[in-house]
Amino acid sequence: MEILLEHNTGTPIYEQIIDQIKGQILDGKLASGDPLPSMRTLAKSLRISVITVQRAYETLQREGFIETTVGRGSFVSAQDHAFYREEQQRLVEEHLFAAAEIARKNGIALSKLVELITMFYQEEE
């Protein structure tokens, strides 16, 4: 499992960890039952506080992405993550609706809006 942190962004480190682990689960890079590194191991490899990793793991567990068992560690949960994808799609639809409204009210052509969305979607982070 690879986690890359960007320290010069406004996104907190624990959120970066959460987003990257969720992404790897949803992309199939991490499968149900796969073990995650221990909190200490991940904290040491990323050179961050164990408390930061703990916060990320607790959030992932609360959201159903991982399961943690005392003495065994943390593993990718067997749960179907379709509900998460659906929620994220709904959020995207809300933002796209707002963008379409702004574009329409300000005379921005649909082709320009599509061009902008395509550019943002393909942009490397």
mmCIF file with all atom_site columns, C-alpha atoms in Angstrom:
data_model
loop_
_atom_site.group_PDB
_atom_site.id
_atom_site.type_symbol
_atom_site.label_atom_id
_atom_site.label_alt_id
_atom_site.label_comp_id
_atom_site.label_asym_id
_atom_site.label_entity_id
_atom_site.label_seq_id
_atom_site.pdbx_PDB_ins_code
_atom_site.Cartn_x
_atom_site.Cartn_y
_atom_site.Cartn_z
_atom_site.occupancy
_atom_site.B_iso_or_equiv
_atom_site.pdbx_formal_charge
_atom_site.auth_seq_id
_atom_site.auth_comp_id
_atom_site.auth_asym_id
_atom_site.auth_atom_id
_atom_site.pdbx_PDB_model_num
ATOM 1   C CA . MET A 1 1   ? 0.000   0.000  0.000   1.00 0.00 ? 1   MET A CA 1
ATOM 2   C CA . GLU A 1 2   ? 1.421   3.319  -1.053  1.00 0.00 ? 2   GLU A CA 1
ATOM 3   C CA . ILE A 1 3   ? 0.499   6.612  0.601   1.00 0.00 ? 3   ILE A CA 1
ATOM 4   C CA . LEU A 1 4   ? 1.978   9.873  -0.678  1.00 0.00 ? 4   LEU A CA 1
ATOM 5   C CA . LEU A 1 5   ? 1.565   12.950 1.488   1.00 0.00 ? 5   LEU A CA 1
ATOM 6   C CA . GLU A 1 6   ? 1.670   16.547 0.342   1.00 0.00 ? 6   GLU A CA 1
ATOM 7   C CA . HIS A 1 7   ? 2.627   18.812 3.208   1.00 0.00 ? 7   HIS A CA 1
ATOM 8   C CA . ASN A 1 8   ? 2.136   22.079 1.343   1.00 0.00 ? 8   ASN A CA 1
ATOM 9   C CA . THR A 1 9   ? -1.583  21.654 0.626   1.00 0.00 ? 9   THR A CA 1
ATOM 10  C CA . GLY A 1 10  ? -4.469  22.773 2.764   1.00 0.00 ? 10  GLY A CA 1
ATOM 11  C CA . THR A 1 11  ? -5.673  19.189 3.203   1.00 0.00 ? 11  THR A CA 1
ATOM 12  C CA . PRO A 1 12  ? -4.928  17.727 6.637   1.00 0.00 ? 12  PRO A CA 1
ATOM 13  C CA . ILE A 1 13  ? -2.623  14.695 6.634   1.00 0.00 ? 13  ILE A CA 1
ATOM 14  C CA . TYR A 1 14  ? -5.213  12.362 8.162   1.00 0.00 ? 14  TYR A CA 1
ATOM 15  C CA . GLU A 1 15  ? -7.669  13.278 5.364   1.00 0.00 ? 15  GLU A CA 1
ATOM 16  C CA . GLN A 1 16  ? -5.009  12.549 2.734   1.00 0.00 ? 16  GLN A CA 1
ATOM 17  C CA . ILE A 1 17  ? -4.503  9.098  4.288   1.00 0.00 ? 17  ILE A CA 1
ATOM 18  C CA . ILE A 1 18  ? -8.267  8.459  4.378   1.00 0.00 ? 18  ILE A CA 1
ATOM 19  C CA . ASP A 1 19  ? -8.770  9.579  0.769   1.00 0.00 ? 19  ASP A CA 1
ATOM 20  C CA . GLN A 1 20  ? -5.880  7.489  -0.544  1.00 0.00 ? 20  GLN A CA 1
ATOM 21  C CA . ILE A 1 21  ? -6.897  4.318  1.306   1.00 0.00 ? 21  ILE A CA 1
ATOM 22  C CA . LYS A 1 22  ? -10.530 4.735  0.182   1.00 0.00 ? 22  LYS A CA 1
ATOM 23  C CA . GLY A 1 23  ? -9.318  5.279  -3.374  1.00 0.00 ? 23  GLY A CA 1
ATOM 24  C CA . GLN A 1 24  ? -7.203  2.130  -3.307  1.00 0.00 ? 24  GLN A CA 1
ATOM 25  C CA . ILE A 1 25  ? -10.137 0.115  -1.952  1.00 0.00 ? 25  ILE A CA 1
ATOM 26  C CA . LEU A 1 26  ? -12.575 1.473  -4.544  1.00 0.00 ? 26  LEU A CA 1
ATOM 27  C CA . ASP A 1 27  ? -10.039 0.960  -7.359  1.00 0.00 ? 27  ASP A CA 1
ATOM 28  C CA . GLY A 1 28  ? -9.526  -2.666 -6.293  1.00 0.00 ? 28  GLY A CA 1
ATOM 29  C CA . LYS A 1 29  ? -5.864  -2.183 -5.374  1.00 0.00 ? 29  LYS A CA 1
ATOM 30  C CA . LEU A 1 30  ? -6.825  -3.192 -1.831  1.00 0.00 ? 30  LEU A CA 1
ATOM 31  C CA . ALA A 1 31  ? -9.254  -6.100 -1.630  1.00 0.00 ? 31  ALA A CA 1
ATOM 32  C CA . SER A 1 32  ? -11.512 -7.387 1.095   1.00 0.00 ? 32  SER A CA 1
ATOM 33  C CA . GLY A 1 33  ? -9.424  -8.974 3.840   1.00 0.00 ? 33  GLY A CA 1
ATOM 34  C CA . ASP A 1 34  ? -6.155  -7.312 2.836   1.00 0.00 ? 34  ASP A CA 1
ATOM 35  C CA . PRO A 1 35  ? -4.178  -6.210 5.886   1.00 0.00 ? 35  PRO A CA 1
ATOM 36  C CA . LEU A 1 36  ? -3.249  -2.575 6.422   1.00 0.00 ? 36  LEU A CA 1
ATOM 37  C CA . PRO A 1 37  ? 0.046   -1.625 8.012   1.00 0.00 ? 37  PRO A CA 1
ATOM 38  C CA . SER A 1 38  ? -0.091  -1.188 11.765  1.00 0.00 ? 38  SER A CA 1
ATOM 39  C CA . MET A 1 39  ? -0.623  2.375  12.929  1.00 0.00 ? 39  MET A CA 1
ATOM 40  C CA . ARG A 1 40  ? 2.953   2.538  14.215  1.00 0.00 ? 40  ARG A CA 1
ATOM 41  C CA . THR A 1 41  ? 4.418   1.116  11.014  1.00 0.00 ? 41  THR A CA 1
ATOM 42  C CA . LEU A 1 42  ? 2.488   3.525  8.795   1.00 0.00 ? 42  LEU A CA 1
ATOM 43  C CA . ALA A 1 43  ? 3.287   6.496  11.042  1.00 0.00 ? 43  ALA A CA 1
ATOM 44  C CA . LYS A 1 44  ? 6.989   5.614  10.994  1.00 0.00 ? 44  LYS A CA 1
ATOM 45  C CA . SER A 1 45  ? 7.111   5.147  7.217   1.00 0.00 ? 45  SER A CA 1
ATOM 46  C CA . LEU A 1 46  ? 5.293   8.462  6.625   1.00 0.00 ? 46  LEU A CA 1
ATOM 47  C CA . ARG A 1 47  ? 7.234   10.234 9.396   1.00 0.00 ? 47  ARG A CA 1
ATOM 48  C CA . ILE A 1 48  ? 4.085   11.432 11.112  1.00 0.00 ? 48  ILE A CA 1
ATOM 49  C CA . SER A 1 49  ? 2.412   10.996 14.483  1.00 0.00 ? 49  SER A CA 1
ATOM 50  C CA . VAL A 1 50  ? 0.734   7.712  15.386  1.00 0.00 ? 50  VAL A CA 1
ATOM 51  C CA . ILE A 1 51  ? -2.221  9.822  16.554  1.00 0.00 ? 51  ILE A CA 1
ATOM 52  C CA . THR A 1 52  ? -2.697  11.103 12.980  1.00 0.00 ? 52  THR A CA 1
ATOM 53  C CA . VAL A 1 53  ? -2.795  7.558  11.599  1.00 0.00 ? 53  VAL A CA 1
ATOM 54  C CA . GLN A 1 54  ? -5.105  6.499  14.427  1.00 0.00 ? 54  GLN A CA 1
ATOM 55  C CA . ARG A 1 55  ? -7.526  9.283  13.509  1.00 0.00 ? 55  ARG A CA 1
ATOM 56  C CA . ALA A 1 56  ? -7.510  8.166  9.865   1.00 0.00 ? 56  ALA A CA 1
ATOM 57  C CA . TYR A 1 57  ? -8.024  4.487  10.736  1.00 0.00 ? 57  TYR A CA 1
ATOM 58  C CA . GLU A 1 58  ? -10.856 5.322  13.153  1.00 0.00 ? 58  GLU A CA 1
ATOM 59  C CA . THR A 1 59  ? -12.630 7.321  10.443  1.00 0.00 ? 59  THR A CA 1
ATOM 60  C CA . LEU A 1 60  ? -12.162 4.527  7.900   1.00 0.00 ? 60  LEU A CA 1
ATOM 61  C CA . GLN A 1 61  ? -13.542 2.028  10.394  1.00 0.00 ? 61  GLN A CA 1
ATOM 62  C CA . ARG A 1 62  ? -16.517 4.245  11.258  1.00 0.00 ? 62  ARG A CA 1
ATOM 63  C CA . GLU A 1 63  ? -17.310 4.582  7.534   1.00 0.00 ? 63  GLU A CA 1
ATOM 64  C CA . GLY A 1 64  ? -17.106 0.815  7.040   1.00 0.00 ? 64  GLY A CA 1
ATOM 65  C CA . PHE A 1 65  ? -13.976 0.653  4.894   1.00 0.00 ? 65  PHE A CA 1
ATOM 66  C CA . ILE A 1 66  ? -11.787 -1.212 7.362   1.00 0.00 ? 66  ILE A CA 1
ATOM 67  C CA . GLU A 1 67  ? -12.196 -3.489 10.366  1.00 0.00 ? 67  GLU A CA 1
ATOM 68  C CA . THR A 1 68  ? -9.805  -3.433 13.295  1.00 0.00 ? 68  THR A CA 1
ATOM 69  C CA . THR A 1 69  ? -9.374  -6.288 15.729  1.00 0.00 ? 69  THR A CA 1
ATOM 70  C CA . VAL A 1 70  ? -7.264  -5.932 18.860  1.00 0.00 ? 70  VAL A CA 1
ATOM 71  C CA . GLY A 1 71  ? -4.210  -8.128 18.531  1.00 0.00 ? 71  GLY A CA 1
ATOM 72  C CA . ARG A 1 72  ? -4.750  -8.849 14.836  1.00 0.00 ? 72  ARG A CA 1
ATOM 73  C CA . GLY A 1 73  ? -4.640  -5.415 13.225  1.00 0.00 ? 73  GLY A CA 1
ATOM 74  C CA . SER A 1 74  ? -6.657  -3.594 10.591  1.00 0.00 ? 74  SER A CA 1
ATOM 75  C CA . PHE A 1 75  ? -8.036  -5.161 7.417   1.00 0.00 ? 75  PHE A CA 1
ATOM 76  C CA . VAL A 1 76  ? -10.079 -4.012 4.430   1.00 0.00 ? 76  VAL A CA 1
ATOM 77  C CA . SER A 1 77  ? -13.701 -4.724 5.244   1.00 0.00 ? 77  SER A CA 1
ATOM 78  C CA . ALA A 1 78  ? -15.779 -7.220 3.282   1.00 0.00 ? 78  ALA A CA 1
ATOM 79  C CA . GLN A 1 79  ? -18.553 -4.667 2.916   1.00 0.00 ? 79  GLN A CA 1
ATOM 80  C CA . ASP A 1 80  ? -19.813 -3.606 -0.521  1.00 0.00 ? 80  ASP A CA 1
ATOM 81  C CA . HIS A 1 81  ? -18.758 -0.011 -1.111  1.00 0.00 ? 81  HIS A CA 1
ATOM 82  C CA . ALA A 1 82  ? -21.403 0.786  -3.715  1.00 0.00 ? 82  ALA A CA 1
ATOM 83  C CA . PHE A 1 83  ? -23.157 3.037  -1.187  1.00 0.00 ? 83  PHE A CA 1
ATOM 84  C CA . TYR A 1 84  ? -20.043 5.216  -0.936  1.00 0.00 ? 84  TYR A CA 1
ATOM 85  C CA . ARG A 1 85  ? -19.717 5.521  -4.706  1.00 0.00 ? 85  ARG A CA 1
ATOM 86  C CA . GLU A 1 86  ? -23.392 6.464  -4.967  1.00 0.00 ? 86  GLU A CA 1
ATOM 87  C CA . GLU A 1 87  ? -22.990 9.169  -2.317  1.00 0.00 ? 87  GLU A CA 1
ATOM 88  C CA . GLN A 1 88  ? -19.925 10.568 -4.079  1.00 0.00 ? 88  GLN A CA 1
ATOM 89  C CA . GLN A 1 89  ? -21.783 10.612 -7.400  1.00 0.00 ? 89  GLN A CA 1
ATOM 90  C CA . ARG A 1 90  ? -24.659 12.507 -5.774  1.00 0.00 ? 90  ARG A CA 1
ATOM 91  C CA . LEU A 1 91  ? -22.170 15.065 -4.443  1.00 0.00 ? 91  LEU A CA 1
ATOM 92  C CA . VAL A 1 92  ? -20.609 15.477 -7.900  1.00 0.00 ? 92  VAL A CA 1
ATOM 93  C CA . GLU A 1 93  ? -24.069 15.946 -9.408  1.00 0.00 ? 93  GLU A CA 1
ATOM 94  C CA . GLU A 1 94  ? -24.828 18.739 -6.937  1.00 0.00 ? 94  GLU A CA 1
ATOM 95  C CA . HIS A 1 95  ? -21.608 20.553 -7.824  1.00 0.00 ? 95  HIS A CA 1
ATOM 96  C CA . LEU A 1 96  ? -22.135 20.067 -11.554 1.00 0.00 ? 96  LEU A CA 1
ATOM 97  C CA . PHE A 1 97  ? -25.697 21.371 -11.272 1.00 0.00 ? 97  PHE A CA 1
ATOM 98  C CA . ALA A 1 98  ? -24.391 24.501 -9.527  1.00 0.00 ? 98  ALA A CA 1
ATOM 99  C CA . ALA A 1 99  ? -21.668 24.936 -12.165 1.00 0.00 ? 99  ALA A CA 1
ATOM 100 C CA . ALA A 1 100 ? -24.223 24.538 -14.982 1.00 0.00 ? 100 ALA A CA 1
ATOM 101 C CA . GLU A 1 101 ? -26.501 27.154 -13.376 1.00 0.00 ? 101 GLU A CA 1
ATOM 102 C CA . ILE A 1 102 ? -23.632 29.651 -13.066 1.00 0.00 ? 102 ILE A CA 1
ATOM 103 C CA . ALA A 1 103 ? -22.523 29.002 -16.644 1.00 0.00 ? 103 ALA A CA 1
ATOM 104 C CA . ARG A 1 104 ? -26.050 29.345 -18.034 1.00 0.00 ? 104 ARG A CA 1
ATOM 105 C CA . LYS A 1 105 ? -26.725 32.604 -16.145 1.00 0.00 ? 105 LYS A CA 1
ATOM 106 C CA . ASN A 1 106 ? -23.442 34.092 -17.320 1.00 0.00 ? 106 ASN A CA 1
ATOM 107 C CA . GLY A 1 107 ? -23.606 33.069 -20.956 1.00 0.00 ? 107 GLY A CA 1
ATOM 108 C CA . ILE A 1 108 ? -20.824 30.498 -20.814 1.00 0.00 ? 108 ILE A CA 1
ATOM 109 C CA . ALA A 1 109 ? -21.327 27.986 -23.617 1.00 0.00 ? 109 ALA A CA 1
ATOM 110 C CA . LEU A 1 110 ? -21.948 24.330 -22.818 1.00 0.00 ? 110 LEU A CA 1
ATOM 111 C CA . SER A 1 111 ? -18.932 23.395 -24.946 1.00 0.00 ? 111 SER A CA 1
ATOM 112 C CA . LYS A 1 112 ? -16.724 25.617 -22.762 1.00 0.00 ? 112 LYS A CA 1
ATOM 113 C CA . LEU A 1 113 ? -18.160 24.053 -19.601 1.00 0.00 ? 113 LEU A CA 1
ATOM 114 C CA . VAL A 1 114 ? -17.499 20.540 -20.955 1.00 0.00 ? 114 VAL A CA 1
ATOM 115 C CA . GLU A 1 115 ? -13.980 21.609 -21.920 1.00 0.00 ? 115 GLU A CA 1
ATOM 116 C CA . LEU A 1 116 ? -13.323 22.895 -18.389 1.00 0.00 ? 116 LEU A CA 1
ATOM 117 C CA . ILE A 1 117 ? -14.704 19.771 -16.721 1.00 0.00 ? 117 ILE A CA 1
ATOM 118 C CA . THR A 1 118 ? -12.621 17.574 -19.022 1.00 0.00 ? 118 THR A CA 1
ATOM 119 C CA . MET A 1 119 ? -9.503  19.587 -18.232 1.00 0.00 ? 119 MET A CA 1
ATOM 120 C CA . PHE A 1 120 ? -10.087 19.394 -14.452 1.00 0.00 ? 120 PHE A CA 1
ATOM 121 C CA . TYR A 1 121 ? -10.892 15.679 -14.611 1.00 0.00 ? 121 TYR A CA 1
ATOM 122 C CA . GLN A 1 122 ? -7.740  14.839 -16.550 1.00 0.00 ? 122 GLN A CA 1
ATOM 123 C CA . GLU A 1 123 ? -5.485  17.104 -14.492 1.00 0.00 ? 123 GLU A CA 1
ATOM 124 C CA . GLU A 1 124 ? -2.845  15.266 -12.483 1.00 0.00 ? 124 GLU A CA 1
ATOM 125 C CA . GLU A 1 125 ? -2.876  16.071 -8.776  1.00 0.00 ? 125 GLU A CA 1
#
